Tab-separated table of C-alpha atoms and ligand atoms in Angstrom:
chain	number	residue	atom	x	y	z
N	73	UNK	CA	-1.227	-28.844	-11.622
N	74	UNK	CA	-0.029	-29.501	-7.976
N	75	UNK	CA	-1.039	-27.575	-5.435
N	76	UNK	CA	-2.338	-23.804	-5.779
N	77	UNK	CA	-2.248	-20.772	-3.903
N	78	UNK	CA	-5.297	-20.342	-2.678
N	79	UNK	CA	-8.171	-17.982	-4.344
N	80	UNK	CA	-7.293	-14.044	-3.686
N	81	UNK	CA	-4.538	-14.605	-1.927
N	82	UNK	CA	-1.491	-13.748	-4.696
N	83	UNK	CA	2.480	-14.340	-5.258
N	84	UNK	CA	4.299	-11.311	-5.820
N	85	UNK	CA	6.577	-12.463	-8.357
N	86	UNK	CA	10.500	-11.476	-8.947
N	87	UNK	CA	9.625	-9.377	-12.261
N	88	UNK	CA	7.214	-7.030	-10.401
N	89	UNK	CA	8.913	-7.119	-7.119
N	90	UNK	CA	10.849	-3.693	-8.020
N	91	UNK	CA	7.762	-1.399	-8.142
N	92	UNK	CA	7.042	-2.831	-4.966
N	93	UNK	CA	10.428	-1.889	-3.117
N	94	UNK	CA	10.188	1.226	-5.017
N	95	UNK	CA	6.610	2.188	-3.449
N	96	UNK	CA	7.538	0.999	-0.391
N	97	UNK	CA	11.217	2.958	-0.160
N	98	UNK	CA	9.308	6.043	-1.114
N	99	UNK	CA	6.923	5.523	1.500
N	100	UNK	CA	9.721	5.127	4.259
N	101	UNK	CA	11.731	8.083	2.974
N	102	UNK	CA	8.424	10.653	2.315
N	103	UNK	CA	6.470	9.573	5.811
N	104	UNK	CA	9.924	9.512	7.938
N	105	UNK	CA	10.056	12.860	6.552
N	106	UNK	CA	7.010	14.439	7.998
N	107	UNK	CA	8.300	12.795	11.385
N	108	UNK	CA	6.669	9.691	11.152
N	109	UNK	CA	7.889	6.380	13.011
N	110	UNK	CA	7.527	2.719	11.354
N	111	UNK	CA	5.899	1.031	13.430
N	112	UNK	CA	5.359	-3.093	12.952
N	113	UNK	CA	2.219	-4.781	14.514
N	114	UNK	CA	1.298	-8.579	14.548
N	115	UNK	CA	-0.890	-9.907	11.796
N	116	UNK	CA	-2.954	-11.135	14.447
N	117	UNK	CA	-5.026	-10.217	17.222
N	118	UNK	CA	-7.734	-10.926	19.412
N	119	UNK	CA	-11.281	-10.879	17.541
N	120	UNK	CA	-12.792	-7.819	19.988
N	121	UNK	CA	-9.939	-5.679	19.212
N	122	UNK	CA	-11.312	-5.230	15.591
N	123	UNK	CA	-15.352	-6.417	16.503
N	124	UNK	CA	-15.316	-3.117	19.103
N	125	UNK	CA	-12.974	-0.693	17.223
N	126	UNK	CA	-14.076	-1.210	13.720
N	127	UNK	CA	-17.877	-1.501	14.379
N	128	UNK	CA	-20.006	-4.844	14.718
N	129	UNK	CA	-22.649	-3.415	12.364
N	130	UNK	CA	-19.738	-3.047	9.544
N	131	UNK	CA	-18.979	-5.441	6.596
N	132	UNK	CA	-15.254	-6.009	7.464
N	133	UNK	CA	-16.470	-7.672	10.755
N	134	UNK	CA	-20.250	-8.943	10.358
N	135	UNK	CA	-18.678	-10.849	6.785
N	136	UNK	CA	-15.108	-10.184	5.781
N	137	UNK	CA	-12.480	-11.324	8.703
N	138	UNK	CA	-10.972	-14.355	8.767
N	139	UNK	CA	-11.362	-15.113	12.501
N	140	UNK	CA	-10.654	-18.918	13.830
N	141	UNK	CA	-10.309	-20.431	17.663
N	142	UNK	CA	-6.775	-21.388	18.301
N	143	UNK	CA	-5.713	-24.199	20.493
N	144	UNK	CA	-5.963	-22.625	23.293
N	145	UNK	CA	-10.018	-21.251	22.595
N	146	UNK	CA	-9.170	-17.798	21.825
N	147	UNK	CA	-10.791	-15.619	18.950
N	148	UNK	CA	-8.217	-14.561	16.697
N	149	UNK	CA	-8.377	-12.953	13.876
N	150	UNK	CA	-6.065	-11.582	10.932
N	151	UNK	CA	-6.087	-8.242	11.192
N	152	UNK	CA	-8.579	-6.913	8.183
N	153	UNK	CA	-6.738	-3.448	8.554
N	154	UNK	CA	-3.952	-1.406	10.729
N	155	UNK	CA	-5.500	1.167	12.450
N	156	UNK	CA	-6.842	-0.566	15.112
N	157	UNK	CA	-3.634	-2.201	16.151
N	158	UNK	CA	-1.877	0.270	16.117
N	159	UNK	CA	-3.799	2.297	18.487
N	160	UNK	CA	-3.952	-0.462	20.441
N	161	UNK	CA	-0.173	-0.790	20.413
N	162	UNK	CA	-0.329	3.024	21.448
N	163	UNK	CA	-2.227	2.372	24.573
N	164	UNK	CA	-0.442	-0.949	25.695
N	165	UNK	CA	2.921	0.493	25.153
N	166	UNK	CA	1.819	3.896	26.614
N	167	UNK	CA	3.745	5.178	24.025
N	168	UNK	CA	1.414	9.162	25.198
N	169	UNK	CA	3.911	8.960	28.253
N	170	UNK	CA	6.646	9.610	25.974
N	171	UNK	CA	5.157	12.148	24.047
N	172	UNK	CA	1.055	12.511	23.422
N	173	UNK	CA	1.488	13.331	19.641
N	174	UNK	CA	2.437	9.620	17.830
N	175	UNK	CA	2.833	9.798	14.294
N	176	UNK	CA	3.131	6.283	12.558
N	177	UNK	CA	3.449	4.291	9.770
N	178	UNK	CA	3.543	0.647	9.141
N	179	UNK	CA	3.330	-1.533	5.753
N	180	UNK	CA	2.119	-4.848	5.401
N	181	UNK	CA	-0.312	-7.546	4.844
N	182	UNK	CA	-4.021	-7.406	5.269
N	183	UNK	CA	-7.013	-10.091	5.121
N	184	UNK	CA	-10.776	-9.713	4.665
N	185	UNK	CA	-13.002	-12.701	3.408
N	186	UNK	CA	-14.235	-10.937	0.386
N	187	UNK	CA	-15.127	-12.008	-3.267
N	188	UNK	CA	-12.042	-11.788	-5.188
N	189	UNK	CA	-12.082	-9.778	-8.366
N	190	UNK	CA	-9.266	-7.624	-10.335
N	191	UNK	CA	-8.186	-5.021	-7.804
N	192	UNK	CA	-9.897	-7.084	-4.611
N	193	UNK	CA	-8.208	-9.565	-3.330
N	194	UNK	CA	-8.044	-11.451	-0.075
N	195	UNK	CA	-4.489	-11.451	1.064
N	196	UNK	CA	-4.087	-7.751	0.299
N	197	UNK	CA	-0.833	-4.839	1.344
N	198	UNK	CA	-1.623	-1.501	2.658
N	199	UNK	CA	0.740	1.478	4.023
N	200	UNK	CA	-1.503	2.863	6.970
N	201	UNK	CA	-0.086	6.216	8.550
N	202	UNK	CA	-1.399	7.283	11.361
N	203	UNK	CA	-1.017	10.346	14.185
N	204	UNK	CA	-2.331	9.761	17.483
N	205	UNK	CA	-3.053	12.695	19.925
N	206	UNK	CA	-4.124	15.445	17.697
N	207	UNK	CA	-7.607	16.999	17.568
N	208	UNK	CA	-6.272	19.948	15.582
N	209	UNK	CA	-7.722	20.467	12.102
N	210	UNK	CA	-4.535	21.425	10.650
N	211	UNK	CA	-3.300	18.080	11.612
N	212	UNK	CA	-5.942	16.669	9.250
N	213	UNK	CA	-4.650	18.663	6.201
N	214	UNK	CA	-0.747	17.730	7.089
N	215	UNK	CA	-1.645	14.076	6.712
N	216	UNK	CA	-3.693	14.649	3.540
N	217	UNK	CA	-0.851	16.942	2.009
N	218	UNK	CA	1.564	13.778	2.861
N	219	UNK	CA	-0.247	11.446	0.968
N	220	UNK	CA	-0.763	13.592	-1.776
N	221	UNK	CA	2.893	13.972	-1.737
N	222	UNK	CA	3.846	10.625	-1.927
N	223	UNK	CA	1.490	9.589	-4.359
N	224	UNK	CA	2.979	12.331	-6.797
N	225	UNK	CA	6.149	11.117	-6.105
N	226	UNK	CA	5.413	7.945	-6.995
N	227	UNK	CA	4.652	8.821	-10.231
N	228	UNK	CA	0.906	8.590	-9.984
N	229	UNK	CA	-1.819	11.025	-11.939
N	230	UNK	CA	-4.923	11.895	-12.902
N	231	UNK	CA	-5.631	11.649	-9.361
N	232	UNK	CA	-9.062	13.452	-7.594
N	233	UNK	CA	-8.782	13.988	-3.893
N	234	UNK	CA	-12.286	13.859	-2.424
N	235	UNK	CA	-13.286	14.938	1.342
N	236	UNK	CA	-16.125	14.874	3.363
N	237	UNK	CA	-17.240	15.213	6.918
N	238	UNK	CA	-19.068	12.791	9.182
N	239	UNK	CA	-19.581	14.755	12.338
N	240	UNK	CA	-19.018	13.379	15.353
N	241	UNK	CA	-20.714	10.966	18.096
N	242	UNK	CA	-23.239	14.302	19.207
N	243	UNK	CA	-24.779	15.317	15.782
N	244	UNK	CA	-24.404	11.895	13.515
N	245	UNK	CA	-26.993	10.203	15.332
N	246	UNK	CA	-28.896	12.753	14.303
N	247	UNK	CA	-28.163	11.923	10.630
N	248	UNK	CA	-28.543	8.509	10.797
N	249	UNK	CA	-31.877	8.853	12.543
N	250	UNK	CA	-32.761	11.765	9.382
N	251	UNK	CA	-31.236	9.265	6.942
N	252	UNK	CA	-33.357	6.096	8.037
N	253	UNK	CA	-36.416	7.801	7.655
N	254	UNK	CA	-35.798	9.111	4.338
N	255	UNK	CA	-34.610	5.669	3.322
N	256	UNK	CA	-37.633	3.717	5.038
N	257	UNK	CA	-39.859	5.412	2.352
N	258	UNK	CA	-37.644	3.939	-0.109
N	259	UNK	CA	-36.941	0.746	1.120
N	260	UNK	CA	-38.441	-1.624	-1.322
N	261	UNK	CA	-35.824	-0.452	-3.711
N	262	UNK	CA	-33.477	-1.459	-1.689
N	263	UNK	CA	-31.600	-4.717	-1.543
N	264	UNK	CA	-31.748	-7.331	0.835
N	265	UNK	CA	-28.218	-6.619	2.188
N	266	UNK	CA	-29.602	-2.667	2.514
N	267	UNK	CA	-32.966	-3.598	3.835
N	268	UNK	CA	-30.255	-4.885	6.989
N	269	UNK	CA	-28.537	-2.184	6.815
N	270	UNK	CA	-31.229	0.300	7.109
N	271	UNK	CA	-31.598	-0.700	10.654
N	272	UNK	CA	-28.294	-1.624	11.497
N	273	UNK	CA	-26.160	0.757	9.639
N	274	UNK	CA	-27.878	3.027	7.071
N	275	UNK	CA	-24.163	4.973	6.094
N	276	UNK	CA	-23.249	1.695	4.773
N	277	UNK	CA	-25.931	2.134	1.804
N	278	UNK	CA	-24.091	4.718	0.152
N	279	UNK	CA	-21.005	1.717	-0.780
N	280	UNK	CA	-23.695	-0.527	-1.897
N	281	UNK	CA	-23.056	-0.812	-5.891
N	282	UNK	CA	-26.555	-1.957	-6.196
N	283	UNK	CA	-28.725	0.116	-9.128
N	284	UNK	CA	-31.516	0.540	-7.092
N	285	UNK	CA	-29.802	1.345	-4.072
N	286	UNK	CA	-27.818	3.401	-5.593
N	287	UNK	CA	-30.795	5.629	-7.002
N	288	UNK	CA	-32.851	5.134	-3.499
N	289	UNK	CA	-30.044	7.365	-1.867
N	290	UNK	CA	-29.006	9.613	-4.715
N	291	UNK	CA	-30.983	12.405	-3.584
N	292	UNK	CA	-30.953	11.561	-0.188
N	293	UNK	CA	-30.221	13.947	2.870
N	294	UNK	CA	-26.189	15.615	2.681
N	295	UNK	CA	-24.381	14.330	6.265
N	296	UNK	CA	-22.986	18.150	6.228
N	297	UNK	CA	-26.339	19.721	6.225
N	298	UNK	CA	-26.866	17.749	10.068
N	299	UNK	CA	-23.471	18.182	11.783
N	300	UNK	CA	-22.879	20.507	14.587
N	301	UNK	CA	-21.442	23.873	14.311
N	302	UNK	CA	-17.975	22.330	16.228
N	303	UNK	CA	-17.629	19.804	13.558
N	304	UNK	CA	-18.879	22.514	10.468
N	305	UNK	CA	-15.939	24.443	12.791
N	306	UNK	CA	-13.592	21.748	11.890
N	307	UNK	CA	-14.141	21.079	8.295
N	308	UNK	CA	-14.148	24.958	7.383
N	309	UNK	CA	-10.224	25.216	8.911
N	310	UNK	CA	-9.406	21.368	7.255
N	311	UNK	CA	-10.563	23.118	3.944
N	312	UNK	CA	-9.074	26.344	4.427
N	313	UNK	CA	-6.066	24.701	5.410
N	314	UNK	CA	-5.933	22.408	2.601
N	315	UNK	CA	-6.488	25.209	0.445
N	316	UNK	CA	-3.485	26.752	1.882
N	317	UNK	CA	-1.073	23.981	1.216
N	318	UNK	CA	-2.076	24.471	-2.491
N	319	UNK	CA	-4.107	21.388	-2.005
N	320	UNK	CA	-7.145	21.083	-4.487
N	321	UNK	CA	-10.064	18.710	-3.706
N	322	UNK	CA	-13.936	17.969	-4.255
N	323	UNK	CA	-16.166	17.917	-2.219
N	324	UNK	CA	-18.323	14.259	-1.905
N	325	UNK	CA	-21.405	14.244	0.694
N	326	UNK	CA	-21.799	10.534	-0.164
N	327	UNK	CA	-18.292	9.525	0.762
N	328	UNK	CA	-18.961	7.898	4.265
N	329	UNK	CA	-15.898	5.591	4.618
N	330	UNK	CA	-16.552	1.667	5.926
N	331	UNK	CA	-15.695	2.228	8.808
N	332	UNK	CA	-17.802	2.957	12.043
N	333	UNK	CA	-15.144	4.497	14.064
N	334	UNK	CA	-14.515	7.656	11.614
N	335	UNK	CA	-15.429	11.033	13.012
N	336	UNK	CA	-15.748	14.226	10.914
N	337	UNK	CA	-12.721	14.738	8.447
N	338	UNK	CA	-13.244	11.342	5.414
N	339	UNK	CA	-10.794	11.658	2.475
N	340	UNK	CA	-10.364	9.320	-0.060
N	341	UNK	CA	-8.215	9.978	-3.197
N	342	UNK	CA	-9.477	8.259	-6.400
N	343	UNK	CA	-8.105	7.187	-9.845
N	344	UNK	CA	-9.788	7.718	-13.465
N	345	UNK	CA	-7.592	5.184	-14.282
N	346	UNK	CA	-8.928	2.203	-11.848
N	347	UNK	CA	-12.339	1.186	-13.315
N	348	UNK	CA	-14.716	0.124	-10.461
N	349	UNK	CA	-12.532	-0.626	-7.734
N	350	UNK	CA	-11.137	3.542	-7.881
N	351	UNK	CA	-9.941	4.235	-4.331
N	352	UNK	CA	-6.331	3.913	-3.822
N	353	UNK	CA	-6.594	5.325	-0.435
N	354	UNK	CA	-9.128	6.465	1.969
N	355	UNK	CA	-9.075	7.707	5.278
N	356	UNK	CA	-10.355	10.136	7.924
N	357	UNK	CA	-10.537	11.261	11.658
N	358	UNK	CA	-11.451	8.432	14.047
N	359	UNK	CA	-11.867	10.476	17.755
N	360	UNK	CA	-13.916	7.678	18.819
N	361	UNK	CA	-11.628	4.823	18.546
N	362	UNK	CA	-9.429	4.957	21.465
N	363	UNK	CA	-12.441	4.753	23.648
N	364	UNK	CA	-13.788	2.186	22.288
N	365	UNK	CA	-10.886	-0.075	22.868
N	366	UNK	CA	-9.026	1.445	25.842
N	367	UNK	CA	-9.953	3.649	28.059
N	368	UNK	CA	-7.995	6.669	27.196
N	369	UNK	CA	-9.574	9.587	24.901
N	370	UNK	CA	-7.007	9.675	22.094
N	371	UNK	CA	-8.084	11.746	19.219
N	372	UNK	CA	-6.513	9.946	15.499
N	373	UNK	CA	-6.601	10.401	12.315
N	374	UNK	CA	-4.988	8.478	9.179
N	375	UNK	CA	-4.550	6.667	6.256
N	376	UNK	CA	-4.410	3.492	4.588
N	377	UNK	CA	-3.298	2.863	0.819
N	378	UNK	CA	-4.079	-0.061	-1.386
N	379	UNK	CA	-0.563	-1.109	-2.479
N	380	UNK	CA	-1.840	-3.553	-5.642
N	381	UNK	CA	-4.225	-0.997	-6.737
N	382	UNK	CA	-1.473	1.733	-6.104
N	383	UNK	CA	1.258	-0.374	-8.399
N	384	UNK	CA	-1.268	-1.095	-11.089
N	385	UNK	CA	-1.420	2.745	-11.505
N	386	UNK	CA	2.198	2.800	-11.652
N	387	UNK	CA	3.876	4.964	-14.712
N	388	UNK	CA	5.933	1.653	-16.560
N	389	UNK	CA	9.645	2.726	-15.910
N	390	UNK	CA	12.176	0.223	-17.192
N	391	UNK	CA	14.558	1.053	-13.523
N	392	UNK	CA	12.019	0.108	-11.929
N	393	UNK	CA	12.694	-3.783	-13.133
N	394	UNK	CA	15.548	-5.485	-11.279
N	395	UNK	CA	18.169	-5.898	-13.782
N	396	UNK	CA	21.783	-8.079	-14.093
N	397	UNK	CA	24.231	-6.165	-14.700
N	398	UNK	CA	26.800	-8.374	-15.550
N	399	UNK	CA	26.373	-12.023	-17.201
N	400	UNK	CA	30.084	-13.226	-17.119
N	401	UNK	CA	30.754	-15.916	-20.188
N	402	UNK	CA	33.616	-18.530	-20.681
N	403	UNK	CA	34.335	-20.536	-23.375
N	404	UNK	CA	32.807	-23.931	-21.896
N	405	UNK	CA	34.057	-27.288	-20.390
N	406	UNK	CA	32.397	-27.266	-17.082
N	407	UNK	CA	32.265	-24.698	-14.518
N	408	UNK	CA	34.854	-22.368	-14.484
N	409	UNK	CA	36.313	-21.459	-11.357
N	410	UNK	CA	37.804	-17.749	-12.499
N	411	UNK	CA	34.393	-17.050	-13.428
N	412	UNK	CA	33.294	-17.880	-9.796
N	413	UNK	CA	35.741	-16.050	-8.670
N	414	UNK	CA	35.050	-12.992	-10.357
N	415	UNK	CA	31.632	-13.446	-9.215
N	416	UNK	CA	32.091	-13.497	-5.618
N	417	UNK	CA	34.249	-10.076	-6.229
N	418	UNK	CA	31.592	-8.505	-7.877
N	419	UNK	CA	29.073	-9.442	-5.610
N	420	UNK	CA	30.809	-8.135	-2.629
N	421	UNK	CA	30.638	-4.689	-4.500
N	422	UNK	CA	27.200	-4.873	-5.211
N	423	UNK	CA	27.798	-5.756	-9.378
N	424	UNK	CA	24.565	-8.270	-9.571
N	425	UNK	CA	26.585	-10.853	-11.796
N	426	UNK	CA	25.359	-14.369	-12.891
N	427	UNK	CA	27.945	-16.916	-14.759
N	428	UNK	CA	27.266	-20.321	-16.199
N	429	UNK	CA	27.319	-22.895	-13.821
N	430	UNK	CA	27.197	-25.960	-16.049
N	431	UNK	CA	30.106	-25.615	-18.988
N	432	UNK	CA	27.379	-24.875	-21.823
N	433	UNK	CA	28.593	-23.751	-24.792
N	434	UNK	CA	29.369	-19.403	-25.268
N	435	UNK	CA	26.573	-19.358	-27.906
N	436	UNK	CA	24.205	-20.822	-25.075
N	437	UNK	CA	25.772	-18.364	-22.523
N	438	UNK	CA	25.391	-15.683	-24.502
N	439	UNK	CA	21.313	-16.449	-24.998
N	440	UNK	CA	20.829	-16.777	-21.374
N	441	UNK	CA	22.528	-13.165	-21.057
N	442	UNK	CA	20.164	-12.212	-23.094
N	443	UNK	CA	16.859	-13.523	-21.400
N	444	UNK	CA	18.593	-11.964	-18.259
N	445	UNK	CA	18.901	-9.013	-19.829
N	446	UNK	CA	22.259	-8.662	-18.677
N	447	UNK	CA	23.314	-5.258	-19.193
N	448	UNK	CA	26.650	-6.057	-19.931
N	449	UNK	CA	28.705	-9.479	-20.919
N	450	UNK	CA	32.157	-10.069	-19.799
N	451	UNK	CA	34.287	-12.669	-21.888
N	452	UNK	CA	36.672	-14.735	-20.248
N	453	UNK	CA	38.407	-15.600	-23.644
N	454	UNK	CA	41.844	-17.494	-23.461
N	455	UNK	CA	44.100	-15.364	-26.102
N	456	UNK	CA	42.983	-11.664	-24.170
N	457	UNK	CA	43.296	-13.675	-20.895
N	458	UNK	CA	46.892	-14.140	-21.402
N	459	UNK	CA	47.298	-10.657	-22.438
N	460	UNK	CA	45.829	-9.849	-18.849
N	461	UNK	CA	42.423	-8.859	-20.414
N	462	UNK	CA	38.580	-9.734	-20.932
N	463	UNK	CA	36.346	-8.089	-23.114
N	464	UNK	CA	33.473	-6.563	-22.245
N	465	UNK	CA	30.149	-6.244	-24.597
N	466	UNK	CA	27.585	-3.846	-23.628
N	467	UNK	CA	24.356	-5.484	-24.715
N	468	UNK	CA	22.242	-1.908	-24.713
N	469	UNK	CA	24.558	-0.717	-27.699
N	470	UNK	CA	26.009	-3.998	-29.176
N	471	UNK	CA	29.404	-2.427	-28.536
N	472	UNK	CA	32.474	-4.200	-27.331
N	473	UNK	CA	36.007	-3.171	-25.821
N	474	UNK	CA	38.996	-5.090	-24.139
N	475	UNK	CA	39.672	-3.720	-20.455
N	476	UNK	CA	42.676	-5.130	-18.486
N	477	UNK	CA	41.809	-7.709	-16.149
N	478	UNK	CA	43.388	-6.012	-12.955
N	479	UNK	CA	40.913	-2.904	-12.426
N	480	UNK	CA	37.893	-5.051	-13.608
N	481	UNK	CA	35.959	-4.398	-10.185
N	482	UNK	CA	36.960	-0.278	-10.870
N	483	UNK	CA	35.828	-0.111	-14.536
N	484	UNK	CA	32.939	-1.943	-13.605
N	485	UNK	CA	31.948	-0.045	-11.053
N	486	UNK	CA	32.049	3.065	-12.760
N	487	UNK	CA	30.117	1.628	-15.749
N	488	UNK	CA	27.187	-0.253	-14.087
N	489	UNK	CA	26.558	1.869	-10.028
N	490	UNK	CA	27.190	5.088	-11.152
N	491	UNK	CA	24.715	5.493	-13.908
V	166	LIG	P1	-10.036	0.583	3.692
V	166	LIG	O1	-9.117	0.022	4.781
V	166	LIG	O2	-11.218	-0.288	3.413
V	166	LIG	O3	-10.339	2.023	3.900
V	166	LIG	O4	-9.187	0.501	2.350
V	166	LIG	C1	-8.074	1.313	2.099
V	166	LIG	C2	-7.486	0.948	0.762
V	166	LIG	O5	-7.041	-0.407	0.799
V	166	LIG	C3	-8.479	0.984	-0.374
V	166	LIG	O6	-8.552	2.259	-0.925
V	166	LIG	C4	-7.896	-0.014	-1.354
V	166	LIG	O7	-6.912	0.585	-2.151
V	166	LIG	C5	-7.254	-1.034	-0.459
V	166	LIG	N1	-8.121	-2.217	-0.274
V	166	LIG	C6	-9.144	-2.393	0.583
V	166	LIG	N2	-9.667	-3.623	0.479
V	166	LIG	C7	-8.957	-4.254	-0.489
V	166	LIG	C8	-8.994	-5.561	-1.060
V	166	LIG	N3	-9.860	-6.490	-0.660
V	166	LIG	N4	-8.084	-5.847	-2.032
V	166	LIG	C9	-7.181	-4.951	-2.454
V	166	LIG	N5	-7.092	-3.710	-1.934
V	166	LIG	C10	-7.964	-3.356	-0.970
């Protein structure tokens, strides 16, 4: 073979590109909805942006970005995740001055250096939401209800919405400090990546998938038994708040997110159906952020879904598939130009219509309709032609009718865009 992509990075192929438009027009029409903006960001950025607002003691940026000098000696990086741009396109573009409360959305590529598996991948797509400006707990259950929203409108079930809360930069110091100490007992069951993290990040041992790891923390101090009474404040209204939405969700004391820059509210919903890799989305409050890569205090909170994990959930719905509707067949010797013509007038009204471009025979034409599932064939046959009409085959039911040639475009409009 010639040259390959190259390993997790993936093509997103014609024959699965309709889920995607699908998932990403619902996205557009359910976030623009609740008020939210698109907002596009570039894929890349200088290397602090995401080293000081993601965390240096976090995977993503001690081991996952793809970060290179460019020709001129800066520290780029492509962006691992949205978030962080976009708050910093918030702050640069003083978009506060227009109004304080920002509520955006973007959708596109993200990259993090990790090992590639089924549902992990390098070159990866996420829809991140985001509102800027809002330290209200009800905010937090608006942005939860939208997701939940959208993910039942895409079609998607057995779905468990889990939240959790980290407290904030006053009491989760005092966590971490109750965690490490209850984990430095433990630590030669630990890993060697955990033994690290125990003094760098102890949170982080909760992701690790390691056996022992995973049974040195299971019955490990709760984060909500440390957190302040302001933050206990907080997650009471998100809860009662979700609750009054109609929202239902479980409670998960080990959920405590990647990322360093989330404060109190952590969601994540997961999937029965996903195997290991189960979060399609995760996300939480991140009051912190703003400072840490501005100078503005900017409360946020937000989103980000895993678009491949999200389509491979996907109910299979035969619309969703792009389809032709309209293979148009002559009988042969070479390319004929009424069939081209026809063409172009279809494709001005939207009719997706392929013809034969090389004079192959109608038994050949009438295969390749097929493989295209073509929805319907039109036959340019000489006797109905000089009657003034074509027939047209409708290749769901195998039945066939003559229609005049001169309201072709209307009949065919009727047939194929309006159902
Ligand atoms: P995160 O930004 O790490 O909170 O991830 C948010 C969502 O993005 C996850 O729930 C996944 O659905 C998706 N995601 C994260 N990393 C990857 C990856 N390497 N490959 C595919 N999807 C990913």
């Amino acid at each position: 073979m010639g040259i390959t992509a190259i390993r997790g990075f993936n093509d997103i192929l014609p024959s699965e590109i309709g889920k995607w438009q699908f998932v990403e027009k619902t996205a557009r029409e359910v976030f623009e909805g609740f008020g939210f903006s698109e907002i596009r960001i570039p894929i890349l950025e200088r290397t602090e942006l995401f080293a000081r607002g993601i965390g240096e003691a976090t995977d993503i940026v001690e081991k996952e970005m793809y970060t290179f000098i460019d020709k001129g000696g800066s520290s780029l990086t492509l962006r691992p995740e949205a978030t962080a741009s976009m708050a910093r396109a918030y702050l640069e573009h003083q978009l506060y001055t227009f109004d304080p409360v920002a509520k955006l959305y973007c959708i596109g590529p993200m990259f993090r250096y990790e090992r590639p598996q089924k549902g992990r991948y390098r070159q990866f797509y996420q829809i991140d939401a985001e509102v800027f400006g809002v330290g209200n707990p009800v905010v937090d259950a608006e942005v939860i209800l939208m997701l939940i929203h959208f993910l039942g409108k895409v079609g998607l079930e057995k779905l468990e919405l889990q939240i959790n809360s980290l407290g904030c930069r006053d009491c989760r110091p005092r966590y971490r400090e109750g965690l490490k100490n209850y984990l430095t007992k433990k630590s030669f069951q630990l890993c060697e990546d955990c033994q690290r993290r125990l003094q760098t990040n102890p949170l982080r041992i909760f992701d690790c998938k390691v056996q022992t790891c995973q049974e040195a923390i299971a019955d490990a101090p709760r984060v909500t038994d440390f957190i302040c009474a302001e933050c206990q404040s907080h997650f009471g209204k998100v809860k009662e708040y979700l609750s009054v939405a109609g929202l239902n969700y479980v409670l998960n004391p080990k959920m405590v997110r990647g990322l360093d820059y989330y404060t109190r509210t952590a969601f994540e919903v997961v999937s029965y159906d996903l195997g290991a890799q189960n979060a399609v989305t995760g996300g939480g409050r991140y009051d912190n952020l703003f400072q840490e890569i501005g100078e503005l205090d900017v409360p946020g909170i937000g989103f980000a879904i895993g678009m491949e994990r999200l389509i491979s959930l996907l109910p299979k719905d035969k619309k969703l598939e792009q389809q032709l509707h309209l293979f148009i067949a002559t009988p042969g010797k070479g390319m004929d130009e009424k069939a081209y013509r026809l063409a172009n007038q279809f494709h001005l009204e939207g009719i997706r219509a392929e013809f034969d471009y090389e004079g192959k025979s109608l038994k050949s034409q009438m295969r390749r309709a097929d493989k295209l599932k073509a929805r319907y064939v039109l036959i340019l046959g000489e006797e109905e032609l000089k009657k003034g009409r074509a027939v047209l085959r409708n290749m769901w039911n195998q039945s066939q009718e003559e229609i005049p040639i001169d309201n072709l475009i209307d009949v065919l409009k009727r047939k194929i865009l309006n159902n």
